[in-house]
Amino acid sequence: MIAAGAQALAVIGWLCVLKLIQMALWPWLGEGFGKLAYGAAYPLSLLLFALLSWYCGIIHLPVQAALLPFLALLGIGLHRRRYSLAAIRREVHWDVLFLLCFAFMLEVRFFNPSISYAEKFMDHAILASVMRNPVVAPLDPWYAGGDLSVYYYLGHWMMGAVGLTAGAPSPVTFNLILPTVFANAAAALYAAGHVLLPRLRVLPVLTLLLVNPSFLVLAASGAGAHSVMWDSTRTIADTINEFPLFSFLWGDPHAHVIALFTQALFIFIIVYAYREWNDLSGRGRWVVVGAAALALGSMPGINSWDVLVYAPVVLVTGLLIWRRAAREGDGDDPCPWRFLVCVPPLAVLTYLPYYLMLDTQGISGLGLVPSPSAVSEFLLVYGVFMAIFWVAAVSDLKTRPWLLLAAAPFLLAGYFAAAIAAVPLAAFAARKDVRAADLLAAFGLAVIIFTELFYLVDGMGDVYYRMNTVFKFGLVAWMMMGTAAMAYIGGWLSPLLREQRVPERAAKAAPLIIVVLLLAAPVAMPDLTYGYGGKTLDGLAWVGLRHPGDAQALPYVSSLPVGAVILEAEGGDYSYYSRISSFTGVPTVIGMPFHEQMWRGDAAMIGIRMADVRAMYEDPGRAPALYEAYGVDYVYAGTAEHERYAVSLPEDALVPVWSGDGVVMYRVL
């Protein structure tokens, strides 16, 4: 178990790295983002660090070398007097927000830290592989001889690089990922609030804390905590309907969750560029273009589903910026088309080697949804947003009732849920002066209409054919619609503040109340550890209690030379098998076979590996040749292996190198 003192040092080192890169980048964003540069520097610096460390991995430099450009920027900024105490004091509210959100989610992870159920084995396996041997592409811990060019691993690379730089071990790094994502997403949404609202600018941050109506109905019915959490995300039949708060509390630092801060950043950049473009200098516009390209370019590597939405969003936003420049006669901009034309190619160029290396099955086509969502289920997921958007569209419908006809084609075709979303979408799109909030709402509504009509064919079978489409695109739509909905609510509440209907004492006390509630909430939350325990940031502490032999063996396995391959039991997905490779990042012959089948699209080869693993444990005659074929260097024989197989090893081909508490490890001769 990692000592409490070492965990505390890891947290401090982690925050120091994040703060250093943020401060280094901040002054250089000023010409593009003005007063919002300090906040934007938090997520943008993390993405830039990911990019630089990834290129370090390509040329086999230590990932810590990615700090050098930031140190150079910091030094130049200090030399040019771009920092002052007065300026930093003015920006301290960003730091308070970031640290508060980080502390909140760190508390959540402290109470539920285990690398145990759901996708946690996978997430730590990729993270541990990166931190053990940070090369591009990282080795696949579940497919000896293969690498992770079959999957979007950049989010885990980014966090692993920060962990290596901060000196945080992977089981602690695992539990620092979600606090970092939550805090960076909050900073980006707070920045978006400054664009969208004259007051109450923190409201868009609530997008991360909202629950869907299904959650509220289940809670009101008296359902248990697990049922409320789980069932509220399985509301639309045969799909997944995660919302950000569930994702953070569930605790998987999975690709779609890590990507939430990138989404929040891109939402900010889109609304900022849309509203402020004509007021920026030429150099400022290039700063915004560069930031947009960095954010968009990172999406395929972090969670490739996101770019399928945000790439078209860039094009639409770019066209609108160009049209506005032409309409308003912005003669100072010789290339008003630069956002439209420059962001996509620059985004591709930032990670061009990633695309050249990519070797994944991906999406095989586009299908028409034969059975759309039931209206009741649709509203239990998106009902709050639909209510807010319909209220926001009332004035448009009164003056132009023909907008209601937007629902007609969907009603006639039997897509009733899509019809509900189509009307406010038509209302916002038809406005003569489309505001930034209208733009976001329209984008989000368009996404959920798409998921009602179409699905991306991804090999999930006949029953769950649209599961991933509704899941991944629905989360994108949530971020867009949540930000827009909070902007509308803020707009409605602002007159109350202007007219001083809110008592002055209440207004001053509100921030303190929010701080207390946020820090106290994790303590009051129901226990969702499922018996794995908590009150630590060591995600593997539970292994020592339940599987002491494996826990004792982990330090030895972790000390094996880079490139070593171990043999361990395979027992399907979402089980305790494949645990040694998952906990250490040392590759095994085959682990979590369904994941590998989805990534590689070769069920036959996966089946062969599974059979060969059994033979290596049960057939001493065939085992030596198979060891050589798969490059196996060490054989792990613990309780799980003896439960899974009738273990009979070729003693003349192996030598014991470690043993303890029911576990024996052998080196292949």
XYZ file of C-alpha atoms in Angstrom:
669
model
C 0.000 0.000 0.000
C 1.224 3.483 -0.819
C 1.827 5.489 2.364
C -0.385 8.481 3.139
C 2.614 10.805 3.059
C 3.578 9.632 -0.414
C -0.008 10.153 -1.578
C -0.002 13.716 -0.223
C 3.294 14.475 -1.959
C 1.865 13.101 -5.203
C -1.129 15.455 -4.966
C 1.117 18.448 -4.235
C 3.480 17.570 -7.075
C 0.539 17.093 -9.439
C -0.945 20.500 -8.619
C 2.469 22.147 -8.943
C 2.869 20.767 -12.473
C -0.611 21.942 -13.493
C -0.051 25.382 -12.014
C 3.390 25.783 -13.580
C 2.204 25.059 -17.113
C -0.906 27.217 -16.643
C 1.078 30.216 -15.448
C 3.639 29.764 -18.219
C 0.991 29.844 -20.959
C -1.283 32.533 -19.514
C 0.439 35.729 -20.786
C 0.728 34.355 -24.307
C -3.033 33.895 -24.598
C -3.851 37.467 -23.615
C -4.049 38.953 -27.087
C -6.543 36.305 -28.143
C -8.643 35.753 -25.023
C -8.155 39.018 -23.134
C -9.499 38.895 -19.577
C -10.395 35.229 -20.008
C -6.839 34.145 -20.840
C -6.020 33.138 -17.258
C -8.928 30.706 -17.057
C -8.471 29.390 -20.592
C -4.817 28.696 -19.801
C -5.788 25.879 -17.423
C -7.270 23.436 -19.992
C -5.210 24.735 -22.922
C -1.907 24.254 -21.077
C -2.840 20.677 -20.214
C -3.627 19.902 -23.856
C -0.399 21.558 -24.969
C 1.572 19.547 -22.401
C -0.109 16.380 -23.712
C 0.895 17.262 -27.270
C 4.508 18.023 -26.387
C 4.914 14.956 -24.168
C 3.398 12.784 -26.901
C 5.988 14.000 -29.385
C 8.640 13.318 -26.745
C 7.348 9.756 -26.730
C 7.697 9.529 -30.506
C 11.362 10.545 -30.459
C 12.063 8.587 -27.255
C 12.729 11.573 -25.019
C 11.539 11.515 -21.386
C 8.021 12.938 -21.190
C 9.270 15.305 -18.497
C 11.096 17.153 -21.299
C 7.694 18.569 -22.271
C 8.110 20.959 -19.327
C 11.069 22.682 -20.992
C 9.035 24.796 -23.457
C 6.809 25.915 -20.581
C 9.844 26.875 -18.510
C 11.112 28.832 -21.516
C 7.783 30.662 -21.871
C 7.794 31.398 -18.153
C 11.334 32.742 -18.307
C 10.632 34.948 -21.317
C 7.443 36.214 -19.708
C 9.292 37.131 -16.522
C 12.038 38.830 -18.514
C 9.479 40.879 -20.428
C 7.609 41.758 -17.210
C 4.411 40.043 -18.284
C 3.657 39.026 -14.712
C 2.666 41.280 -11.839
C 1.208 40.651 -8.403
C -1.647 43.028 -9.150
C -2.603 41.103 -12.292
C -2.408 37.758 -10.477
C -4.607 39.058 -7.650
C -7.246 40.069 -10.203
C -7.296 36.514 -11.536
C -7.363 34.655 -8.229
C -11.062 33.795 -8.629
C -10.048 31.333 -11.371
C -7.635 29.624 -8.983
C -10.279 29.437 -6.272
C -12.746 27.817 -8.653
C -10.147 25.379 -9.977
C -8.919 24.311 -6.532
C -12.432 24.064 -5.108
C -13.582 21.801 -7.923
C -10.372 19.772 -7.722
C -10.813 19.350 -3.951
C -14.452 18.311 -4.349
C -13.673 15.558 -6.820
C -10.544 14.541 -4.887
C -12.763 13.948 -1.870
C -15.080 11.826 -3.995
C -12.129 9.724 -5.158
C -10.763 9.507 -1.600
C -13.959 7.816 -0.481
C -14.232 5.550 -3.541
C -10.728 5.031 -4.970
C -10.584 1.373 -5.920
C -9.428 0.111 -9.299
C -11.945 -2.705 -9.261
C -15.256 -2.926 -11.147
C -16.620 -1.585 -14.465
C -13.945 -0.159 -16.813
C -11.451 0.642 -14.075
C -9.165 -2.307 -14.929
C -8.960 -1.075 -18.507
C -8.331 2.528 -17.588
C -5.549 1.675 -15.171
C -4.072 -0.894 -17.562
C -3.614 1.774 -20.259
C -2.410 4.338 -17.729
C 0.092 1.898 -16.203
C 1.361 0.876 -19.638
C 1.997 4.530 -20.517
C 3.732 5.267 -17.223
C 5.817 2.094 -17.356
C 7.083 2.683 -20.888
C 5.997 6.051 -22.381
C 6.559 5.362 -26.063
C 4.278 6.035 -29.011
C 2.189 4.001 -29.560
C 2.047 2.597 -25.998
C 2.217 -1.176 -25.607
C -1.122 -2.944 -25.288
C -1.094 -4.555 -21.813
C -3.723 -7.096 -22.894
C -2.227 -8.198 -26.210
C 1.462 -9.107 -26.058
C 3.289 -7.926 -29.162
C 0.622 -5.344 -29.968
C 0.259 -1.655 -29.206
C -2.574 0.777 -28.513
C -2.794 2.254 -32.006
C -6.107 0.354 -32.059
C -7.685 2.645 -29.456
C -7.901 6.311 -28.474
C -5.387 6.456 -25.647
C -4.332 10.121 -25.630
C -6.282 11.045 -22.500
C -4.523 8.343 -20.506
C -1.212 9.364 -22.072
C -1.778 12.966 -20.982
C -2.529 12.017 -17.383
C 0.267 9.465 -17.290
C 2.741 12.105 -18.478
C 1.601 14.477 -15.718
C 1.925 11.632 -13.208
C 5.466 10.832 -14.343
C 6.415 14.498 -14.157
C 4.833 14.917 -10.719
C 6.307 11.684 -9.351
C 2.872 10.160 -8.688
C 2.586 6.345 -8.871
C -0.052 5.025 -11.262
C -2.585 3.872 -8.575
C -2.601 7.447 -7.211
C -2.468 9.069 -10.647
C -5.598 7.044 -11.441
C -7.440 8.941 -8.703
C -6.076 12.350 -9.703
C -7.457 12.124 -13.233
C -11.097 12.902 -12.490
C -10.347 15.837 -10.146
C -8.185 17.292 -12.920
C -10.856 16.758 -15.568
C -13.586 18.202 -13.347
C -11.546 21.293 -12.393
C -10.454 22.024 -15.966
C -13.978 21.545 -17.296
C -15.268 23.911 -14.615
C -12.681 26.542 -15.561
C -13.668 26.295 -19.230
C -17.405 26.503 -18.483
C -16.820 29.444 -16.162
C -15.007 31.140 -19.046
C -17.985 30.336 -21.282
C -20.209 31.937 -18.640
C -18.252 35.186 -19.031
C -19.111 35.142 -22.730
C -22.745 34.152 -22.353
C -23.841 36.055 -19.251
C -23.456 39.541 -17.748
C -24.000 38.093 -14.262
C -24.136 34.677 -12.585
C -21.287 33.578 -14.833
C -20.645 30.471 -12.789
C -23.994 28.958 -13.804
C -22.653 26.985 -16.814
C -20.443 25.037 -14.371
C -23.665 23.462 -13.092
C -23.771 21.504 -16.358
C -21.339 19.137 -14.632
C -23.615 18.719 -11.602
C -27.052 18.402 -13.189
C -28.964 15.114 -13.066
C -31.604 13.948 -15.496
C -35.322 13.685 -14.628
C -35.028 9.900 -14.427
C -32.612 10.306 -11.509
C -35.106 12.534 -9.705
C -38.032 10.176 -10.326
C -36.075 7.180 -9.056
C -34.877 9.098 -5.990
C -38.431 10.252 -5.226
C -39.676 6.664 -5.512
C -37.356 5.575 -2.718
C -35.049 3.464 -4.865
C -31.653 2.601 -3.428
C -28.578 4.673 -4.178
C -27.168 2.158 -6.646
C -30.481 1.836 -8.465
C -30.880 5.612 -8.705
C -27.386 5.960 -10.107
C -27.408 3.027 -12.497
C -31.009 2.939 -13.712
C -31.071 6.665 -14.453
C -28.370 6.049 -17.058
C -30.216 3.118 -18.651
C -33.490 4.957 -19.253
C -33.857 4.823 -23.044
C -34.225 1.142 -23.904
C -31.024 -0.707 -24.904
C -28.865 2.411 -24.662
C -26.676 4.232 -22.159
C -27.651 7.736 -21.049
C -24.765 8.898 -18.866
C -24.648 12.466 -17.648
C -21.433 14.095 -16.371
C -22.195 13.862 -12.651
C -22.857 10.125 -12.914
C -19.626 9.660 -14.859
C -17.613 11.481 -12.214
C -19.223 9.663 -9.290
C -19.028 6.256 -10.962
C -15.289 6.794 -11.041
C -14.083 5.364 -14.346
C -11.476 7.733 -15.830
C -12.608 6.427 -19.194
C -12.029 8.161 -22.532
C -15.473 9.779 -22.681
C -15.038 11.196 -19.167
C -11.515 12.555 -19.691
C -12.863 14.217 -22.843
C -15.373 16.279 -20.858
C -12.835 19.012 -20.163
C -11.867 19.136 -23.852
C -15.542 19.465 -24.736
C -16.005 22.262 -22.201
C -12.931 24.046 -23.575
C -14.171 23.759 -27.140
C -17.612 25.028 -26.176
C -15.942 28.091 -24.666
C -13.791 28.654 -27.762
C -16.792 28.335 -30.082
C -18.975 30.844 -28.229
C -16.025 33.186 -27.702
C -15.008 33.142 -31.354
C -18.613 33.543 -32.494
C -19.227 36.602 -30.317
C -15.843 38.300 -30.124
C -14.209 37.636 -33.516
C -14.773 41.056 -35.047
C -13.300 42.805 -31.995
C -10.044 40.829 -31.996
C -6.754 41.952 -33.491
C -5.228 39.951 -36.320
C -2.773 38.281 -33.951
C -5.551 37.662 -31.445
C -7.556 35.845 -34.100
C -4.622 33.559 -34.808
C -4.357 32.784 -31.086
C -8.019 31.732 -31.078
C -7.511 29.676 -34.253
C -4.515 27.945 -32.672
C -6.434 27.183 -29.483
C -9.373 25.791 -31.462
C -7.039 23.642 -33.569
C -5.295 22.276 -30.481
C -8.610 21.383 -28.826
C -10.150 19.882 -31.970
C -6.959 18.042 -32.899
C -6.794 16.326 -29.524
C -10.339 14.946 -29.736
C -9.710 11.898 -31.980
C -6.952 10.742 -29.638
C -8.905 11.323 -26.420
C -12.400 10.211 -27.471
C -12.881 9.985 -31.217
C -16.687 10.172 -31.038
C -16.466 13.832 -30.018
C -14.727 14.993 -33.174
C -17.568 13.604 -35.289
C -19.745 16.331 -33.760
C -17.306 19.149 -33.128
C -15.704 19.080 -36.587
C -19.035 20.027 -38.227
C -19.571 22.552 -35.412
C -16.297 24.235 -36.422
C -17.462 24.471 -40.011
C -20.846 25.956 -39.118
C -19.312 28.417 -36.665
C -16.669 29.397 -39.202
C -19.333 30.044 -41.827
C -21.335 32.172 -39.388
C -18.242 34.193 -38.447
C -17.453 34.724 -42.131
C -21.034 35.751 -42.886
C -21.093 38.200 -39.997
C -17.787 39.737 -41.098
C -19.164 40.195 -44.610
C -22.432 41.631 -43.309
C -20.795 44.058 -40.906
C -18.045 45.009 -43.352
C -15.043 44.154 -41.214
C -12.403 45.670 -43.483
C -9.663 45.242 -40.885
C -9.605 41.476 -41.369
C -7.963 40.473 -44.661
C -8.977 36.830 -44.123
C -12.315 36.581 -42.270
C -12.489 32.965 -43.382
C -9.458 31.896 -41.319
C -11.475 30.159 -38.546
C -13.372 28.111 -41.134
C -10.425 27.290 -43.378
C -7.494 27.097 -40.945
C -8.804 25.302 -37.844
C -9.552 21.881 -39.464
C -6.202 21.406 -41.271
C -4.218 22.725 -38.301
C -6.131 20.316 -36.050
C -5.124 17.406 -38.263
C -1.505 18.561 -38.496
C -1.075 18.779 -34.707
C -1.492 15.022 -34.361
C -0.782 13.881 -37.917
C 1.485 10.962 -36.789
C -1.411 9.702 -34.661
C -3.652 9.348 -37.696
C -0.892 7.674 -39.693
C -0.380 5.123 -36.917
C -4.082 4.521 -36.282
C -5.102 0.921 -36.935
C -8.587 0.491 -35.542
C -11.847 -1.016 -36.743
C -13.753 2.217 -36.179
C -17.233 2.731 -37.612
C -18.385 0.563 -40.481
C -21.385 2.567 -41.631
C -24.482 4.627 -40.896
C -27.859 3.062 -40.158
C -31.431 4.336 -39.859
C -32.983 3.824 -36.421
C -36.014 1.551 -36.869
C -37.292 1.939 -33.294
C -36.783 5.475 -31.955
C -36.898 6.367 -28.276
C -40.229 6.343 -26.503
C -41.276 9.919 -25.724
C -41.513 9.190 -21.996
C -37.989 7.774 -21.910
C -36.649 10.633 -24.025
C -38.118 13.211 -21.649
C -36.773 11.361 -18.613
C -33.317 11.948 -20.071
C -33.597 15.353 -21.769
C -36.860 16.723 -20.347
C -35.332 19.570 -18.337
C -33.502 20.894 -21.381
C -36.587 20.537 -23.567
C -38.672 22.525 -21.063
C -36.097 25.333 -20.869
C -35.690 25.494 -24.642
C -39.424 25.520 -25.308
C -39.821 28.387 -22.821
C -36.946 30.208 -24.521
C -38.667 29.704 -27.883
C -42.160 30.843 -26.814
C -41.755 34.387 -28.105
C -40.590 33.066 -31.479
C -43.562 30.700 -31.712
C -46.000 33.479 -30.882
C -44.745 35.711 -33.670
C -44.034 32.899 -36.125
C -46.358 29.987 -35.350
C -45.395 28.343 -38.643
C -42.208 27.210 -36.855
C -44.323 24.475 -35.279
C -44.366 22.824 -38.696
C -40.754 21.790 -38.062
C -42.186 18.888 -36.076
C -44.424 17.686 -38.903
C -42.008 15.478 -40.897
C -40.826 13.749 -37.732
C -44.384 13.183 -36.510
C -45.437 11.754 -39.858
C -42.428 9.398 -39.869
C -43.095 8.240 -36.293
C -40.071 9.918 -34.690
C -42.011 11.707 -31.955
C -39.080 12.432 -29.629
C -37.195 14.082 -32.468
C -40.266 16.224 -33.166
C -40.093 17.639 -29.627
C -36.516 18.790 -30.220
C -37.121 20.031 -33.759
C -39.371 22.954 -32.829
C -36.984 24.887 -30.533
C -34.153 24.061 -32.949
C -36.121 25.705 -35.766
C -36.953 28.673 -33.546
C -33.321 29.327 -32.567
C -32.008 28.815 -36.096
C -34.616 31.202 -37.555
C -33.704 34.105 -35.291
C -32.366 37.125 -37.143
C -29.749 37.682 -34.455
C -28.622 34.250 -33.290
C -26.959 34.621 -29.903
C -24.150 32.382 -28.704
C -26.518 30.513 -26.357
C -28.944 29.936 -29.248
C -26.094 28.528 -31.305
C -25.107 26.072 -28.569
C -28.699 25.010 -27.969
C -29.221 24.458 -31.686
C -26.084 22.336 -31.938
C -27.142 20.181 -28.983
C -30.686 19.737 -30.298
C -29.360 18.775 -33.710
C -27.197 16.094 -32.102
C -30.051 14.417 -30.239
C -32.277 14.583 -33.306
C -29.502 12.797 -35.186
C -29.376 10.054 -32.539
C -33.116 9.556 -32.909
C -32.844 9.102 -36.671
C -29.457 7.465 -37.218
C -26.856 5.291 -35.531
C -23.230 4.516 -36.284
C -22.633 0.836 -36.977
C -19.965 -0.286 -34.512
C -20.406 -4.016 -34.070
C -22.503 -3.946 -30.892
C -25.054 -6.400 -32.283
C -28.751 -6.275 -33.088
C -30.094 -5.361 -29.636
C -27.588 -2.688 -28.635
C -27.062 -1.369 -32.148
C -27.533 2.285 -31.137
C -26.149 2.058 -27.602
C -22.847 3.799 -28.265
C -24.374 6.408 -30.586
C -26.907 7.518 -27.976
C -24.295 7.215 -25.217
C -21.376 9.106 -26.748
C -23.332 11.667 -28.768
C -25.822 12.117 -25.937
C -23.011 13.188 -23.615
C -21.843 15.726 -26.218
C -25.394 17.035 -26.516
C -25.674 17.246 -22.714
C -22.602 19.479 -22.507
C -23.902 21.788 -25.234
C -27.505 21.900 -24.057
C -26.548 22.191 -20.395
C -24.335 25.209 -21.067
C -27.031 26.825 -23.209
C -29.774 26.092 -20.667
C -27.747 27.667 -17.867
C -27.181 30.708 -20.086
C -30.937 31.102 -20.608
C -31.617 30.717 -16.885
C -28.898 33.228 -16.095
C -30.453 35.653 -18.540
C -33.838 35.288 -16.865
C -32.399 35.744 -13.373
C -30.173 38.737 -14.173
C -33.027 41.299 -14.090
C -33.830 40.173 -10.552
C -30.295 41.016 -9.479
C -30.294 44.317 -11.329
C -33.490 45.304 -9.556
C -31.916 44.247 -6.230
C -34.677 41.807 -5.432
C -32.076 39.539 -3.874
C -31.018 40.727 -0.388
C -27.420 41.954 -0.268
C -26.522 39.623 2.615
C -27.865 36.619 0.735
C -25.863 37.532 -2.344
C -22.657 37.818 -0.311
C -23.318 34.583 1.596
C -24.072 32.529 -1.522
C -20.431 31.840 -2.529
C -19.548 30.685 0.992
C -22.593 28.412 1.100
C -21.596 26.898 -2.250
C -18.062 26.228 -0.997
C -19.327 24.538 2.173
C -21.860 22.420 0.285
C -19.364 21.346 -2.339
C -16.741 20.276 0.181
C -19.289 18.624 2.484
C -21.143 16.767 -0.292
C -18.675 13.876 -0.712
C -18.913 13.082 3.012
C -22.710 12.943 2.833
C -22.880 10.807 -0.304
C -24.074 7.191 0.025
C -21.450 4.452 -0.005
C -20.959 3.238 -3.570
C -17.681 1.384 -2.980
C -19.378 -2.041 -3.235
C -17.262 -3.324 -0.396
C -13.891 -2.354 -1.856
C -13.286 0.285 0.801
C -11.964 3.801 0.628
C -10.365 6.667 2.502
C -7.181 6.505 0.465
C -5.951 7.641 -2.930
C -4.209 4.326 -3.551
C -6.506 2.621 -6.029
C -4.914 -0.783 -5.361
C -5.080 -0.702 -1.549
C -8.042 -3.092 -1.606
C -6.012 -5.807 -3.349
C -3.903 -6.284 -0.223
C -7.046 -7.047 1.770
C -8.794 -9.371 -0.685
C -5.888 -10.886 -2.611
C -2.778 -10.608 -0.424
C -0.690 -12.930 -2.602
C -1.262 -10.816 -5.698
C -0.630 -7.621 -3.726
C 2.718 -8.954 -2.514
C 3.707 -9.975 -6.039
C 2.896 -6.642 -7.692
C 6.138 -4.842 -6.730
C 8.158 -7.694 -8.225
C 6.122 -7.700 -11.433
C 6.435 -3.929 -11.687
C 10.225 -4.242 -11.386
C 10.498 -6.506 -14.431
C 12.484 -5.027 -17.310
C 10.652 -2.971 -19.930
C 9.569 -5.276 -22.743
C 8.904 -8.269 -20.505
C 5.757 -10.314 -21.186
C 3.913 -12.272 -18.511
C 1.481 -15.147 -18.755
C -1.575 -14.895 -16.526
C -5.110 -16.273 -16.527
C -7.734 -14.879 -18.874
C -11.316 -15.129 -17.682
C -13.457 -12.886 -19.852
C -14.177 -9.204 -19.365
C -15.194 -7.349 -16.207
C -13.741 -9.962 -13.872
C -10.706 -10.231 -11.597
C -8.769 -12.092 -14.273
C -6.181 -10.173 -16.340
C -5.535 -8.306 -13.112
C -1.720 -8.408 -13.021
C -1.346 -6.770 -16.438
C -4.090 -4.302 -15.469
C -2.359 -3.364 -12.212
C 1.195 -3.094 -13.589
C 0.974 -2.361 -17.322
C 3.229 -5.362 -18.057
C 1.780 -6.988 -21.213
C 0.128 -10.390 -21.055
C -0.786 -12.742 -23.903
C -4.492 -11.904 -23.844
C -6.656 -10.008 -21.383
C -10.236 -8.757 -21.481
C -10.898 -10.532 -24.803
C -14.098 -8.716 -25.778
C -12.308 -5.370 -25.547
C -9.530 -6.677 -27.769
C -12.041 -8.131 -30.210
C -13.786 -4.761 -30.479
C -10.489 -2.928 -30.988
C -8.895 -5.358 -33.417
C -11.921 -6.855 -35.163
C -10.333 -10.313 -35.241
C -12.417 -12.675 -33.129
C -10.626 -15.727 -34.510
C -7.192 -14.533 -33.384
C -8.538 -13.577 -29.957
C -10.024 -17.058 -29.628
C -6.699 -18.641 -30.604
C -4.869 -16.662 -27.952
C -7.403 -17.659 -25.305
C -6.970 -21.324 -26.209
C -3.181 -20.974 -26.250
C -3.163 -19.449 -22.769
C -5.050 -22.488 -21.507
C -2.584 -24.770 -23.256
C 0.382 -22.956 -21.699
C -1.046 -23.683 -18.262
C -2.410 -27.185 -18.877
C -0.274 -28.802 -21.598
C 3.420 -28.975 -20.586
C 4.281 -30.537 -23.950
C 3.053 -27.580 -26.010
C 3.834 -24.834 -23.517
C 7.541 -24.157 -24.333
C 6.857 -23.603 -28.036
C 3.953 -21.291 -27.169
C 6.096 -19.354 -24.712
C 8.494 -18.662 -27.562
C 5.748 -17.826 -30.045
C 4.239 -15.155 -27.790
C 7.505 -13.929 -26.289
C 6.490 -14.972 -22.766
C 9.262 -14.206 -20.277
C 7.478 -14.954 -16.991
C 4.654 -17.273 -15.928
C 2.354 -16.162 -13.109
C 0.637 -18.902 -11.120
C -1.665 -17.576 -8.431
C -5.058 -18.439 -7.003
C -6.923 -17.170 -10.074
C -4.813 -19.343 -12.411
C -5.468 -22.463 -10.336
C -9.192 -21.667 -10.270
C -9.322 -21.171 -14.014
C -7.072 -23.986 -15.227
C -5.843 -27.451 -14.261
C -2.333 -26.073 -13.911
C 0.443 -28.388 -15.124
C 3.602 -26.448 -16.022
C 6.753 -27.705 -17.812
C 9.176 -27.627 -14.892
C 12.241 -28.131 -17.076
C 11.426 -24.930 -19.033
C 10.839 -22.725 -15.999
C 12.703 -21.540 -12.916
C 10.907 -20.066 -9.863
C 11.899 -16.459 -9.207
C 9.306 -15.284 -6.682
C 6.789 -16.908 -4.345
C 4.524 -15.918 -1.502
C 1.028 -16.449 -0.146
C -0.260 -18.764 -2.870
C 1.592 -17.161 -5.777
C 4.606 -18.518 -7.644
C 6.303 -16.701 -10.504
C 8.557 -18.462 -12.966
C 11.068 -17.182 -15.474
C 11.061 -18.912 -18.837
C 14.446 -20.492 -19.605
